[in-house]
Short mmCIF file of C-alpha atoms in Angstrom, two decimals:
data_model
loop_
_atom_site.label_atom_id
_atom_site.label_comp_id
_atom_site.label_asym_id
_atom_site.label_seq_id
_atom_site.Cartn_x
_atom_site.Cartn_y
_atom_site.Cartn_z
CA UNK A 210 132.33 85.86 105.60
CA UNK A 211 128.94 85.67 107.30
CA UNK A 212 126.15 84.41 105.07
CA UNK A 213 125.21 87.35 102.79
CA UNK A 214 121.66 88.67 102.84
CA UNK A 215 119.57 91.34 101.19
CA UNK A 216 117.57 93.50 103.58
CA UNK A 217 113.99 93.98 102.35
CA UNK A 218 112.87 96.99 104.37
CA UNK A 219 109.35 98.33 103.95
CA UNK A 220 106.45 100.20 105.49
CA UNK A 221 102.88 99.13 104.79
CA UNK A 222 99.68 100.37 106.31
CA UNK A 223 97.03 98.40 104.46
CA UNK A 224 99.11 95.47 103.23
CA UNK A 225 99.66 96.33 99.55
CA UNK A 226 103.34 97.21 99.93
CA UNK A 227 103.81 94.17 102.14
CA UNK A 228 102.61 91.98 99.23
CA UNK A 229 105.37 93.47 97.09
CA UNK A 230 107.93 92.95 99.86
CA UNK A 231 107.04 89.27 100.14
CA UNK A 232 107.40 88.79 96.38
CA UNK A 233 110.73 90.65 96.49
CA UNK A 234 111.90 88.17 99.13
CA UNK A 235 110.78 85.26 96.93
CA UNK A 236 112.75 86.64 93.98
CA UNK A 237 115.92 87.18 96.01
CA UNK A 238 115.78 83.68 97.44
CA UNK A 239 115.64 82.17 93.95
CA UNK A 240 119.35 83.11 93.79
CA UNK A 241 121.61 80.44 95.27
CA UNK A 242 124.05 81.68 97.89
CA UNK A 243 122.11 84.63 99.29
CA UNK A 244 119.07 85.04 101.53
CA UNK A 245 116.57 87.79 102.23
CA UNK A 246 115.86 89.41 105.58
CA UNK A 247 112.37 90.98 105.81
CA UNK A 248 111.99 93.95 108.15
CA UNK A 249 109.50 96.78 108.66
CA UNK A 250 109.39 100.11 110.52
CA UNK A 251 106.89 101.41 113.08
CA UNK A 252 104.32 104.03 112.16
CA UNK A 253 104.98 107.66 113.04
CA UNK A 254 102.35 108.94 115.46
CA UNK A 255 100.93 112.45 115.69
CA UNK A 256 100.61 111.91 119.44
CA UNK A 257 103.87 112.87 121.14
CA UNK A 258 103.33 110.42 123.99
CA UNK A 259 102.49 107.45 121.76
CA UNK A 260 105.26 104.84 121.77
CA UNK A 261 105.27 101.72 119.60
CA UNK A 262 106.15 98.42 121.21
CA UNK A 263 109.61 96.97 120.60
CA UNK A 264 108.06 94.12 118.62
CA UNK A 265 105.09 94.55 116.27
CA UNK A 266 101.91 92.61 117.01
CA UNK A 267 102.23 90.72 113.73
CA UNK A 268 104.46 90.44 110.69
CA UNK A 269 108.24 90.94 110.52
CA UNK A 270 110.16 92.64 113.30
CA UNK A 271 111.29 96.25 113.17
CA UNK A 272 114.56 96.98 111.43
CA UNK A 273 117.67 97.90 113.36
CA UNK A 274 120.65 99.86 112.12
CA UNK A 275 122.68 96.64 112.29
CA UNK A 276 120.25 94.97 109.85
CA UNK A 277 121.21 97.73 107.44
CA UNK A 278 124.90 97.92 108.37
CA UNK A 279 125.62 94.26 107.63
CA UNK A 280 123.39 93.70 104.61
CA UNK A 281 124.87 92.95 101.19
CA UNK A 282 122.04 94.74 99.41
CA UNK A 283 118.86 96.70 100.18
CA UNK A 284 115.33 96.72 98.78
CA UNK A 285 113.32 99.66 100.07
CA UNK A 286 109.51 99.71 99.88
CA UNK A 287 106.88 102.30 100.71
CA UNK A 288 103.35 103.28 99.74
CA UNK A 289 103.11 106.68 98.12
CA UNK A 290 102.24 109.74 100.16
CA UNK A 291 101.51 112.56 97.70
CA UNK A 292 104.25 111.28 95.39
CA UNK A 293 106.74 110.76 98.21
CA UNK A 294 107.77 107.93 100.52
CA UNK A 295 105.82 107.48 103.75
CA UNK A 296 106.99 109.41 106.81
CA UNK A 297 107.63 106.20 108.76
CA UNK A 298 110.23 105.01 106.28
CA UNK A 299 111.84 108.42 105.95
CA UNK A 300 112.04 108.67 109.75
CA UNK A 301 114.06 105.45 109.85
CA UNK A 302 116.32 106.57 107.00
CA UNK A 303 116.88 109.89 108.77
CA UNK A 304 118.40 107.90 111.65
CA UNK A 305 121.15 106.37 109.49
CA UNK A 306 123.68 109.22 109.70
CA UNK A 307 126.21 107.08 111.56
CA UNK A 308 126.17 104.56 108.72
CA UNK A 309 126.68 107.40 106.25
CA UNK A 310 129.60 108.80 108.25
CA UNK A 311 131.25 105.36 108.32
CA UNK A 312 130.56 104.63 104.65
CA UNK A 313 128.89 101.38 105.67
CA UNK A 314 126.66 101.14 102.60
CA UNK A 315 129.03 102.36 99.89
CA UNK A 316 129.05 100.15 96.76
CA UNK A 317 126.20 97.94 97.97
CA UNK A 318 123.34 97.48 95.47
CA UNK A 319 119.88 98.83 96.26
CA UNK A 320 116.45 99.09 94.72
CA UNK A 321 112.98 100.39 95.61
CA UNK A 322 109.33 99.45 95.21
CA UNK A 323 105.99 101.14 95.90
CA UNK A 324 102.21 100.84 95.76
CA UNK A 325 99.45 103.36 95.07
CA UNK A 326 95.68 103.38 95.41
CA UNK A 327 95.21 105.21 92.09
CA UNK A 328 96.65 104.32 88.72
CA UNK A 329 98.49 107.64 88.37
CA UNK A 330 99.12 108.10 92.06
CA UNK A 331 102.80 109.03 91.95
CA UNK A 332 104.49 105.64 91.63
CA UNK A 333 107.56 106.92 89.79
CA UNK A 334 108.06 110.05 91.90
CA UNK A 335 107.78 107.97 95.06
CA UNK A 336 110.44 105.59 93.79
CA UNK A 337 112.68 108.52 92.93
CA UNK A 338 112.20 109.96 96.43
CA UNK A 339 113.59 106.71 97.83
CA UNK A 340 116.56 106.79 95.46
CA UNK A 341 117.88 110.05 96.96
CA UNK A 342 119.05 108.70 100.36
CA UNK A 343 120.43 105.56 98.71
CA UNK A 344 122.66 107.66 96.46
CA UNK A 345 123.79 109.77 99.41
CA UNK A 346 124.87 106.52 101.09
CA UNK A 347 126.93 105.65 98.01
CA UNK A 348 124.79 102.68 97.06
CA UNK A 349 124.54 101.33 93.50
CA UNK A 350 120.96 101.63 92.28
CA UNK A 351 119.37 98.86 90.21
CA UNK A 352 115.91 99.27 88.72
CA UNK A 353 114.09 96.99 86.30
CA UNK A 354 115.54 96.82 82.77
CA UNK A 355 113.39 96.23 79.71
CA UNK A 356 114.82 92.74 79.39
CA UNK A 357 111.88 91.87 81.66
CA UNK A 358 109.16 91.09 79.10
CA UNK A 359 106.37 92.24 81.40
CA UNK A 360 107.68 95.81 81.17
CA UNK A 361 106.18 95.95 77.68
CA UNK A 362 102.76 94.61 78.62
CA UNK A 363 101.92 95.81 82.14
CA UNK A 364 98.94 98.18 82.38
CA UNK A 365 99.12 98.79 86.13
CA UNK A 366 102.45 98.60 87.99
CA UNK A 367 106.08 98.18 87.05
CA UNK A 368 108.53 100.91 86.05
CA UNK A 369 112.21 101.10 85.10
CA UNK A 370 112.75 102.83 88.46
CA UNK A 371 111.45 99.81 90.38
CA UNK A 372 108.50 97.54 90.98
CA UNK A 373 105.09 99.00 91.74
CA UNK A 374 101.51 97.94 92.34
CA UNK A 375 98.13 99.53 91.70
CA UNK A 376 96.24 98.52 94.85
CA UNK A 377 92.89 100.11 93.95
CA UNK A 378 90.86 102.76 95.79
CA UNK A 379 90.14 100.37 98.67
CA UNK A 380 93.69 98.96 98.72
CA UNK A 381 92.31 95.46 98.18
CA UNK A 382 93.38 94.68 94.62
CA UNK A 383 95.89 91.79 94.65
CA UNK A 384 99.08 91.81 92.63
CA UNK A 385 98.38 90.88 89.03
CA UNK A 386 100.64 88.50 87.11
CA UNK A 387 102.71 91.27 85.49
CA UNK A 388 103.30 93.12 88.76
CA UNK A 389 104.28 89.88 90.48
CA UNK A 390 106.63 88.82 87.69
CA UNK A 391 108.34 92.22 87.66
CA UNK A 392 108.93 92.43 91.40
CA UNK A 393 110.37 88.90 91.42
CA UNK A 394 112.59 89.78 88.46
CA UNK A 395 113.76 92.81 90.44
CA UNK A 396 114.47 90.60 93.46
CA UNK A 397 116.49 88.11 91.43
CA UNK A 398 118.50 90.91 89.85
CA UNK A 399 119.23 92.50 93.22
CA UNK A 400 120.16 89.13 94.71
CA UNK A 401 122.64 88.38 91.92
CA UNK A 402 124.23 91.82 92.18
CA UNK A 403 124.44 91.69 95.97
CA UNK A 404 126.09 88.27 95.92
CA UNK A 405 128.58 89.24 93.21
CA UNK A 406 129.59 92.47 94.92
CA UNK A 407 129.84 90.77 98.32
CA UNK A 408 132.20 88.14 96.91
CA UNK A 409 134.23 90.81 95.10
CA UNK A 410 134.55 92.80 98.32
CA UNK A 411 135.71 89.66 100.14
CA UNK A 412 138.42 89.04 97.55
CA UNK A 413 139.80 92.54 98.07
CA UNK A 414 139.51 92.51 101.85
#
């Protein structure tokens, strides 16, 4: 079996969701035997003739369908857009019909994370909007259980549906200690589940 990895796939415009993605990667890589692969998606332009380059100017490369096809688990991240995932991420997910038809993601674990510029900016509804395509793909969703102590004390981000971050009105508020601990907890949980299910699948291959 090729070395198993969790795909951390996100869209971030001002950097807040990218902070969460990087902490998710750190949490996953605390689990021995599995790695994280960080990928992003290009922005969706209102100009029909605008075309993004094949490689972004900075940060991780754009995700391919093969990144998704061969992953052992998926962490999906987006800022909120009126309580929904960003169009750029949805556009990529809308291109995954071939994976759905082939059942490529069935029984793989997945989770989601988000950031908002206001404290009640739709964190939970955005997370739930990302759950829908994951369930259609037959993935096994894993949020954050209340065994994470920070779930009882956070006053900004962190929900049972997934990690979240209150970035502030100028999107410049860094992750606080509770938000960081929760997203890393989520990453470790996803890493453990992805590794266990990948090994189980190998035994039955």
